[in-house]
mmCIF file of C-alpha atoms in Angstrom:
data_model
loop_
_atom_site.group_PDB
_atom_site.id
_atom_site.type_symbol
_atom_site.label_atom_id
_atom_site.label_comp_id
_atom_site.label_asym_id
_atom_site.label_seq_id
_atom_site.Cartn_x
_atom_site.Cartn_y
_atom_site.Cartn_z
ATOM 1 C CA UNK A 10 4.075 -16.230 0.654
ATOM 2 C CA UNK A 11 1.492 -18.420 -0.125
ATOM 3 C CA UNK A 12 1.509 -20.938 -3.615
ATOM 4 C CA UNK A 13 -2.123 -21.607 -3.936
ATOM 5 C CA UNK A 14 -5.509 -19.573 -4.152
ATOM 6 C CA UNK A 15 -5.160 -17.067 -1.257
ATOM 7 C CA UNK A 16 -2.800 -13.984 -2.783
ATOM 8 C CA UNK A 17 0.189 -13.099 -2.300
ATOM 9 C CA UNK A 18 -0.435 -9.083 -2.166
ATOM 10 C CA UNK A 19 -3.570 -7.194 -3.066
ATOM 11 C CA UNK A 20 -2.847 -3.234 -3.755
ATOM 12 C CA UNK A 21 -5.794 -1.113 -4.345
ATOM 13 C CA UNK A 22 -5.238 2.240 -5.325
ATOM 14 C CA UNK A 23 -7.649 4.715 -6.582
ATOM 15 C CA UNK A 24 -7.045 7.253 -9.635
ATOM 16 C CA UNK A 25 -8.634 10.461 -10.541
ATOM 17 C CA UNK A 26 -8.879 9.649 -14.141
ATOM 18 C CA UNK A 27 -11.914 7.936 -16.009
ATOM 19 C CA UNK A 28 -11.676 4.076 -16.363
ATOM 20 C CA UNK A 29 -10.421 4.094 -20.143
ATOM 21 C CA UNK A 30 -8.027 6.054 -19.526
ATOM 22 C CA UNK A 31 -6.264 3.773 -16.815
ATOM 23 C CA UNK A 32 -6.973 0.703 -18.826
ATOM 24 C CA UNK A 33 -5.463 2.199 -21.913
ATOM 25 C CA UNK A 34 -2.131 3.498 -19.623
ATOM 26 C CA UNK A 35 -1.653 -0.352 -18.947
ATOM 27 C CA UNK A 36 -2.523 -1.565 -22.648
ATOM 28 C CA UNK A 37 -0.591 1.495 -24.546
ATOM 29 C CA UNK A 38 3.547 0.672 -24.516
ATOM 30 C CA UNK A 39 3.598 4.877 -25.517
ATOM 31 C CA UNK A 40 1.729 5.217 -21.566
ATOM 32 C CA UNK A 41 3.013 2.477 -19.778
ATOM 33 C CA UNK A 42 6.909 3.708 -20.957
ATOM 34 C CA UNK A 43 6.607 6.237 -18.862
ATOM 35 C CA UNK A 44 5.475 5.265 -15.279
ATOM 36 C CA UNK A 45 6.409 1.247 -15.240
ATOM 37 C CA UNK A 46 8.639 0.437 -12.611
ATOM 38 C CA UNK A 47 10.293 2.226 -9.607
ATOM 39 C CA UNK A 48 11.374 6.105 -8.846
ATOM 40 C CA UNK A 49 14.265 7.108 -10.790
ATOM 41 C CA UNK A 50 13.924 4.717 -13.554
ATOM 42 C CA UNK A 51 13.051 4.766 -16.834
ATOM 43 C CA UNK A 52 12.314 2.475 -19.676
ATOM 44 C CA UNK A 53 14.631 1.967 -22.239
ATOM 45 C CA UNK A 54 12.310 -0.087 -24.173
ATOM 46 C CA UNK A 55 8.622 -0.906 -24.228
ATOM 47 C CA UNK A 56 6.909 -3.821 -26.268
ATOM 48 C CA UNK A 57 3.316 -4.359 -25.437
ATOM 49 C CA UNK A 58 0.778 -6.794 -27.380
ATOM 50 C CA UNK A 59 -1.894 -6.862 -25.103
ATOM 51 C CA UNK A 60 -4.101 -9.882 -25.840
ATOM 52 C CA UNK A 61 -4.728 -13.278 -24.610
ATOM 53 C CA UNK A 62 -1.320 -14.731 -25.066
ATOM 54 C CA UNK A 63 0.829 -11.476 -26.041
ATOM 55 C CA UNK A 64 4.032 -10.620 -24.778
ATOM 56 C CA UNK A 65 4.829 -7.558 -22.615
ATOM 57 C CA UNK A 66 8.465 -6.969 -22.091
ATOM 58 C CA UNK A 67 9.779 -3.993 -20.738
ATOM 59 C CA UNK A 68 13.430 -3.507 -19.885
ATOM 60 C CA UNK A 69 13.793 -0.733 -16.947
ATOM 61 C CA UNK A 70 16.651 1.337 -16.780
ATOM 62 C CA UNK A 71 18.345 2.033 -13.272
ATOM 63 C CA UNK A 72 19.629 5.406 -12.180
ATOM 64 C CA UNK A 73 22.932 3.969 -12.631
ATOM 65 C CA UNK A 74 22.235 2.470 -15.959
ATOM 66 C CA UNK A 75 21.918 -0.649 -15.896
ATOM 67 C CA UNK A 76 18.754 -2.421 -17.505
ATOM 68 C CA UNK A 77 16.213 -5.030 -15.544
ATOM 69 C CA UNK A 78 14.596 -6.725 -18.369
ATOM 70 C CA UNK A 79 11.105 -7.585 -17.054
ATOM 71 C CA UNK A 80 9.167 -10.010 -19.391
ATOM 72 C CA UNK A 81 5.404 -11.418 -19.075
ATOM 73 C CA UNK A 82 2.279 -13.205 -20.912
ATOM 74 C CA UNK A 83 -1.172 -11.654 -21.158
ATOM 75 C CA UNK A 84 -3.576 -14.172 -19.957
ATOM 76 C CA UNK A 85 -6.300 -12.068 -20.092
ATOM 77 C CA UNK A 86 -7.486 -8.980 -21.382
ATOM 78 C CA UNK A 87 -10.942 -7.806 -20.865
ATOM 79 C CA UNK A 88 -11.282 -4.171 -21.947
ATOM 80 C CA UNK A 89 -11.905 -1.817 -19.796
ATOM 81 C CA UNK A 90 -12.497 -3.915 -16.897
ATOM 82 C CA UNK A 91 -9.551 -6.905 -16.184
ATOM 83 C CA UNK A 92 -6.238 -7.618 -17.524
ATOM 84 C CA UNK A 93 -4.494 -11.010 -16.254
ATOM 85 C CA UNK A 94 -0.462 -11.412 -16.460
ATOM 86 C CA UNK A 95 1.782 -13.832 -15.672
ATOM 87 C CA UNK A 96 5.317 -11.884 -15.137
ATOM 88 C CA UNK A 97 8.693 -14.111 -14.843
ATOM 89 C CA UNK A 98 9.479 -11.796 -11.569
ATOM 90 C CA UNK A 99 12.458 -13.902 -11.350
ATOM 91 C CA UNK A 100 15.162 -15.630 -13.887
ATOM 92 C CA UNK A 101 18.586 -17.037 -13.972
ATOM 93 C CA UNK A 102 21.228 -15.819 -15.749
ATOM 94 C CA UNK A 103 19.891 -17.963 -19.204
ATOM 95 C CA UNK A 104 16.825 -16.433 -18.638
ATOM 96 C CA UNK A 105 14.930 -19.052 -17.579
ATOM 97 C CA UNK A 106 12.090 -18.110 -15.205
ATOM 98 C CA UNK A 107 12.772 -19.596 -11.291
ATOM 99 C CA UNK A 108 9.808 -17.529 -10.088
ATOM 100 C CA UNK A 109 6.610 -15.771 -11.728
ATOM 101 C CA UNK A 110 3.990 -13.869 -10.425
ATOM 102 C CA UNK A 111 0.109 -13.902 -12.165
ATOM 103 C CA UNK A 112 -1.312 -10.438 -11.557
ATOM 104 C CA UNK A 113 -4.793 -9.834 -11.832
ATOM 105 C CA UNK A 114 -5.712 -6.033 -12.528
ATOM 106 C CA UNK A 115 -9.091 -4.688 -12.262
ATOM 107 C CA UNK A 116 -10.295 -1.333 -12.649
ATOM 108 C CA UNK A 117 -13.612 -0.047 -11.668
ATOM 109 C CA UNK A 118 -15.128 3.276 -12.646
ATOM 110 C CA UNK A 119 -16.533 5.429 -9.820
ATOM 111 C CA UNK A 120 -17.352 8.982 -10.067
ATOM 112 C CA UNK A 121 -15.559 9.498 -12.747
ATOM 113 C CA UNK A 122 -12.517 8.010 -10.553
ATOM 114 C CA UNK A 123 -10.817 4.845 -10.898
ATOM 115 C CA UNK A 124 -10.377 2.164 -8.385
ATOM 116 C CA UNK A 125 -7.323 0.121 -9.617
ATOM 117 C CA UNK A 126 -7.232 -3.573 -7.497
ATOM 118 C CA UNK A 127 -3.945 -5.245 -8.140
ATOM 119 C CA UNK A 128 -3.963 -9.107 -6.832
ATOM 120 C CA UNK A 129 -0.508 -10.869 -6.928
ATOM 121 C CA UNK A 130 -0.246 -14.835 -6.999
ATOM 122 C CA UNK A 131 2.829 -16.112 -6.725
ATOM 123 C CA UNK A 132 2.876 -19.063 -9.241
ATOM 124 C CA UNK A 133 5.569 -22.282 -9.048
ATOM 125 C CA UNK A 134 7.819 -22.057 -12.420
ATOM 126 C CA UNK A 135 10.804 -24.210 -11.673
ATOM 127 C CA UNK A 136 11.720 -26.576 -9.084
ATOM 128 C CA UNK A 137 13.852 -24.294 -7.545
ATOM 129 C CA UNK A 138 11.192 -21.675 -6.996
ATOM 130 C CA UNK A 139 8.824 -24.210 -5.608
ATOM 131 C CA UNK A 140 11.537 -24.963 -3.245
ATOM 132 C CA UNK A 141 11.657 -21.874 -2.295
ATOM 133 C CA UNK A 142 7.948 -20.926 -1.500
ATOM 134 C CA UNK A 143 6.992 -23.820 -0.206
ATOM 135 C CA UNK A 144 10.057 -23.848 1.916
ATOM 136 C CA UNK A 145 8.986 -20.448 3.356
ATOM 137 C CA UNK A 146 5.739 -21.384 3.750
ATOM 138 C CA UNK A 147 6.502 -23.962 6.130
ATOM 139 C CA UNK A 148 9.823 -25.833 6.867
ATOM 140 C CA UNK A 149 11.493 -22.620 6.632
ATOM 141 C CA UNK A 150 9.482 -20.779 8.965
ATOM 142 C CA UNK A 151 11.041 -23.327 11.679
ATOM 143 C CA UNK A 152 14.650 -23.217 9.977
ATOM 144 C CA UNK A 153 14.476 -19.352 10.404
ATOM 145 C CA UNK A 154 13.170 -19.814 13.942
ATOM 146 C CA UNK A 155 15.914 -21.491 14.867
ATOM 147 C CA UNK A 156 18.739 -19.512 13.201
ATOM 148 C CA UNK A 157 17.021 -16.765 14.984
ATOM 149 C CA UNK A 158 17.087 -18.706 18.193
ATOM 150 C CA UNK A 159 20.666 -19.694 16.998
ATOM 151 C CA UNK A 160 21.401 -15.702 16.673
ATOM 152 C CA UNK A 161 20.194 -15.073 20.055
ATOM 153 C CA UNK A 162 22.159 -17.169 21.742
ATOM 154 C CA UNK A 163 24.948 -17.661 19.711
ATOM 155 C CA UNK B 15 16.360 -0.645 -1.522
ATOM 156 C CA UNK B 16 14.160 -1.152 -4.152
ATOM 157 C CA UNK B 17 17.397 -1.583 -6.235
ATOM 158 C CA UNK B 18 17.342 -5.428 -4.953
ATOM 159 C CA UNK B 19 13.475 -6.023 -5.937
ATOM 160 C CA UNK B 20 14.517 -6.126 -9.531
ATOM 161 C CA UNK B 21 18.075 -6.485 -9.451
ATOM 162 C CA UNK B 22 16.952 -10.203 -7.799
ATOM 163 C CA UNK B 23 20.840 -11.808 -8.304
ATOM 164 C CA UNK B 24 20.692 -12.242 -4.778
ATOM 165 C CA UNK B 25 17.838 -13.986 -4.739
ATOM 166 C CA UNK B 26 18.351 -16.200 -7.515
ATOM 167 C CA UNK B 27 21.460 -17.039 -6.226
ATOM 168 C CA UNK B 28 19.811 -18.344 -3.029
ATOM 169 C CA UNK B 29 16.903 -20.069 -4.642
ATOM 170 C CA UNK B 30 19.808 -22.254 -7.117
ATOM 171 C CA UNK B 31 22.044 -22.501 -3.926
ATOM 172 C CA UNK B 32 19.135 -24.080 -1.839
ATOM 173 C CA UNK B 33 17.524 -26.234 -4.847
ATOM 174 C CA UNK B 34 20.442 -28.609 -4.278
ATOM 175 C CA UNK B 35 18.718 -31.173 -1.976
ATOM 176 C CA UNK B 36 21.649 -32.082 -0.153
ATOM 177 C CA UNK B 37 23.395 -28.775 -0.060
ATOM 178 C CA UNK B 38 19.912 -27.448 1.760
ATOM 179 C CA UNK B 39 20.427 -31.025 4.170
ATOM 180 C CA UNK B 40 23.692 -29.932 4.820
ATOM 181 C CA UNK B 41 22.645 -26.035 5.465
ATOM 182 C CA UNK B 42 19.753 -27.378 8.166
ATOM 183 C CA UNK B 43 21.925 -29.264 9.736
ATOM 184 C CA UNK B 44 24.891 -26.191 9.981
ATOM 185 C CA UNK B 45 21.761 -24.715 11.717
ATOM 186 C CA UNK B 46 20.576 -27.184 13.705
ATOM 187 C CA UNK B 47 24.453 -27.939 15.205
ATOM 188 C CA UNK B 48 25.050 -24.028 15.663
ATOM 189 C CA UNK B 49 28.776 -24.857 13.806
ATOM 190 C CA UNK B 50 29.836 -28.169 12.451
ATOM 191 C CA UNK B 51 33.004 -29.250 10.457
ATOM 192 C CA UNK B 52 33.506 -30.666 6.935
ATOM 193 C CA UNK B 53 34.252 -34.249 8.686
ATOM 194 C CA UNK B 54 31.083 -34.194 11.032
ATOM 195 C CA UNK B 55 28.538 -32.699 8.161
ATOM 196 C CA UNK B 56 30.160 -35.765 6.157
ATOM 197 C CA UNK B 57 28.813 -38.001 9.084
ATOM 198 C CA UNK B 58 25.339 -37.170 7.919
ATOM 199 C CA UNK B 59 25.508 -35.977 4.242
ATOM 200 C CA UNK B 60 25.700 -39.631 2.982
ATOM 201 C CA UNK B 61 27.996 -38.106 -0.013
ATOM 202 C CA UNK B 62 31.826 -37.995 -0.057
ATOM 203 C CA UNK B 63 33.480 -35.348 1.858
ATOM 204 C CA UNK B 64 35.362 -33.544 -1.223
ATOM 205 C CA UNK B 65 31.516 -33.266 -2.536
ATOM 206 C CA UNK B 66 30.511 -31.756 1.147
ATOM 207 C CA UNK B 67 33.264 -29.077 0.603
ATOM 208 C CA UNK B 68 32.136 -28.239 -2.599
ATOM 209 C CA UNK B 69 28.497 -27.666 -1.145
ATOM 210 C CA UNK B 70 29.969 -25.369 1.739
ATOM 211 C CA UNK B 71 32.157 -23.270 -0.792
ATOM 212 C CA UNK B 72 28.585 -22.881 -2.776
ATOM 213 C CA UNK B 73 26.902 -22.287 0.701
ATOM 214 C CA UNK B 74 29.418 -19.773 1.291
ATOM 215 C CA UNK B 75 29.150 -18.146 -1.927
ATOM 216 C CA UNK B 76 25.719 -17.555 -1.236
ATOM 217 C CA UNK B 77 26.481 -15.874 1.855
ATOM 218 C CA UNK B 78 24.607 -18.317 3.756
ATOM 219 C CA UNK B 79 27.335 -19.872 5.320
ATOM 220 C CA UNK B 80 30.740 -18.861 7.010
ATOM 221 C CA UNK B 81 33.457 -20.219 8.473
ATOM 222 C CA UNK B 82 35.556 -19.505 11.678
ATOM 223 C CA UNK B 83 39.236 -21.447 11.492
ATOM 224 C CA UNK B 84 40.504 -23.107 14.520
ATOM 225 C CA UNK B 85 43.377 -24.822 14.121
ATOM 226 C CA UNK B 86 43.291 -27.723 11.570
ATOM 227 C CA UNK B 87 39.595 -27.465 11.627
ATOM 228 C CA UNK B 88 37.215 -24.834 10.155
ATOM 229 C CA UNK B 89 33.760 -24.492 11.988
ATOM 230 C CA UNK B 90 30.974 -23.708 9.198
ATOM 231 C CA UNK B 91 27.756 -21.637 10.986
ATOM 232 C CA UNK B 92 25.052 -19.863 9.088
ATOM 233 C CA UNK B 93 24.980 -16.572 8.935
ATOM 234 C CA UNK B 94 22.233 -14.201 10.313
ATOM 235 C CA UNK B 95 20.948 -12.774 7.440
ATOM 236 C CA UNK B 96 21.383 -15.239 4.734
ATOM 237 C CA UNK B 97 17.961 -15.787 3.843
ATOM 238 C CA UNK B 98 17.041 -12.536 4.587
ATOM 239 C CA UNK B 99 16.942 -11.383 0.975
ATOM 240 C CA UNK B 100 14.336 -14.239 0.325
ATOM 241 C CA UNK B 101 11.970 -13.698 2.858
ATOM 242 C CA UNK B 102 11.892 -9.935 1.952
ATOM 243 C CA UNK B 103 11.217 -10.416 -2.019
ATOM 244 C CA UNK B 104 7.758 -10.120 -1.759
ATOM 245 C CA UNK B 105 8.045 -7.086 0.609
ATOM 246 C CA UNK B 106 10.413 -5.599 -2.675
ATOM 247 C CA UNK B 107 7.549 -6.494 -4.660
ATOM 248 C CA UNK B 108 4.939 -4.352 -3.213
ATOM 249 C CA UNK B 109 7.264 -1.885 -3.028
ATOM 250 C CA UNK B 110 7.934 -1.969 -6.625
ATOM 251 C CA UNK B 111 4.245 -1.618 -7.582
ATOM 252 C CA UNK B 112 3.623 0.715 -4.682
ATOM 253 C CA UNK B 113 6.207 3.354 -6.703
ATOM 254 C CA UNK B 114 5.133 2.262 -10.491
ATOM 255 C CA UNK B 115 1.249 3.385 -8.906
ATOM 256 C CA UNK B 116 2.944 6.593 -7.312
ATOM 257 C CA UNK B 117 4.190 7.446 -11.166
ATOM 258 C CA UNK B 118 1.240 6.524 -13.014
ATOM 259 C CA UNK B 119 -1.003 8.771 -10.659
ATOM 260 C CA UNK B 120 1.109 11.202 -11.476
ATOM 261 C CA UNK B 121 1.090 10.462 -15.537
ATOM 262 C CA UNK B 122 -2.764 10.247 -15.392
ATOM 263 C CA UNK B 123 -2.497 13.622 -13.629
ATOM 264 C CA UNK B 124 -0.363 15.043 -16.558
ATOM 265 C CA UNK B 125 -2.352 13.554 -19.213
ATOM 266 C CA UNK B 126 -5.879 14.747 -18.375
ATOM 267 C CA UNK B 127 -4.062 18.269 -18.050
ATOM 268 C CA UNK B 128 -2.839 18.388 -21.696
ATOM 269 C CA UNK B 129 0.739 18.788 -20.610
ATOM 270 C CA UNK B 130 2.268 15.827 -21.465
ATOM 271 C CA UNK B 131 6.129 16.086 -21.733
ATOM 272 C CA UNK B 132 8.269 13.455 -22.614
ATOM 273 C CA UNK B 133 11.527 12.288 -20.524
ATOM 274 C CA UNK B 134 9.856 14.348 -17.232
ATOM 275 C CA UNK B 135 11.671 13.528 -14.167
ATOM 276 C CA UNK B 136 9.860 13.409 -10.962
#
């Protein structure tokens, strides 16, 4: 997990439906209700003001009920092409973001197919979380070496 | 599994148990003795020992930590798969768009046929 300009994960996945249509599924609260988030789960509610600086917030609702607010920030919406979010991808219990995530979306129009290009950058939000990655990126690399080594033999 | 990409308690719970400075000292150095007590991580944690036990009873809360009694003394040693839930977020993560792609191919799909239902299951 990297904090800087190389992503974290880059999904590509092409759909057979034109490029509008795609674009408008991620701008449209009345699409993206119903395919946002894992199997199984559906979306209790749906809020969507997509434009530099609007809010999406989504709360998901688990097979067993329970809702996963998920919350984010348009950066940048470029119709039909790019849309740019920053999603808190993890909070506290006050809601307070410890980690985010700035997703870039792109969508390009082949054949009358769309290819759909999902970058994810894992951004710092609170000390905690920049703990945490850069931790991972290096010192705890070594501290989970050894508790593996410590496993092992132990 | 993907239950724990979003339902990230675990994780959160880790990230504020770690942010602590020297609770994460005193967690390396659990590690780097294999098991220590409360009296020899005191030794090292340059803080009073009622404030080390309160950072092992967070430790431990976090699942990160356990301890094995022996006698007067408890032994504190980390515990295999503590940070395990950290390390795999950002596999949960890909997972969880992997599945939200897997349900909008299939709502595009719908859509351009005209039968667009509301509340489908898949």
């Amino acid at each position: 997990m990297a904090v800087g300009n190389k992503p974290d994960l880059v999904i590509t996945r092409v759909f057979d439906a034109p490029r509008s249509l795609v674009f408008a599924a991620w701008t449209d609260s009345k699409h993206l209700a119903q395919w946002w988030g894992p199997r199984d789960f559906t979306n209790a509610r749906c809020e969507v003001d997509a434009r530099p600086g609007g809010i999406i917030r989504i709360d998901m609702c688990g097979p067993d009920g329970t809702i996963y607010p998920m919350t984010g920030t348009f950066d940048e919406i470029v119709e039909p092409e790019r849309i740019v979010m920053t999603n808190v991808a993890i909070a506290d219990d006050a809601g307070n973001p410890l980690l985010e995530v700035r997703n870039t979306i792109t969508f390009v129009e082949a054949n009358g197919k769309t290819a759909l290009t999902m970058t994810a950058h894992v951004i710092k939000a609170t000390p905690e979380a920049a703990f945490a990655l850069d931790g991972m990126e290096e010192g705890w690399k070594q501290t989970l070496e050894r508790l593996a080594d410590f496993v092992k033999t132990g | 599994m993907i239950k724990s990409v979003i339902a990230a308690p675990q994780v959160t719970l880790l990230m504020r148990t770690l942010s602590d400075p020297t609770r994460r000292a005193i967690y390396e150095r659990i590690i780097t003795a294999r098991e220590a007590t409360v009296v020899a991580l005191t030794q090292h944690a340059g803080v009073s020992q009622p404030a080390v036990s309160q950072h092992l009873k967070a430790l431990q809360d976090a699942k990160l930590v356990s301890g094995r009694r022996d006698g007067r003394n408890t032994f504190y040693h980390a515990t295999a798969q503590g940070l395990a839930p950290l390390t795999r977020w950002l596999q949960h993560y890909e997972q969880y768009w992997m599945q939200s792609f897997d349900r909008l191919d299939d709502y595009l799909t719908e859509l351009q046929r005209g039968k667009k239902k509301r509340g489908r299951r898949k």
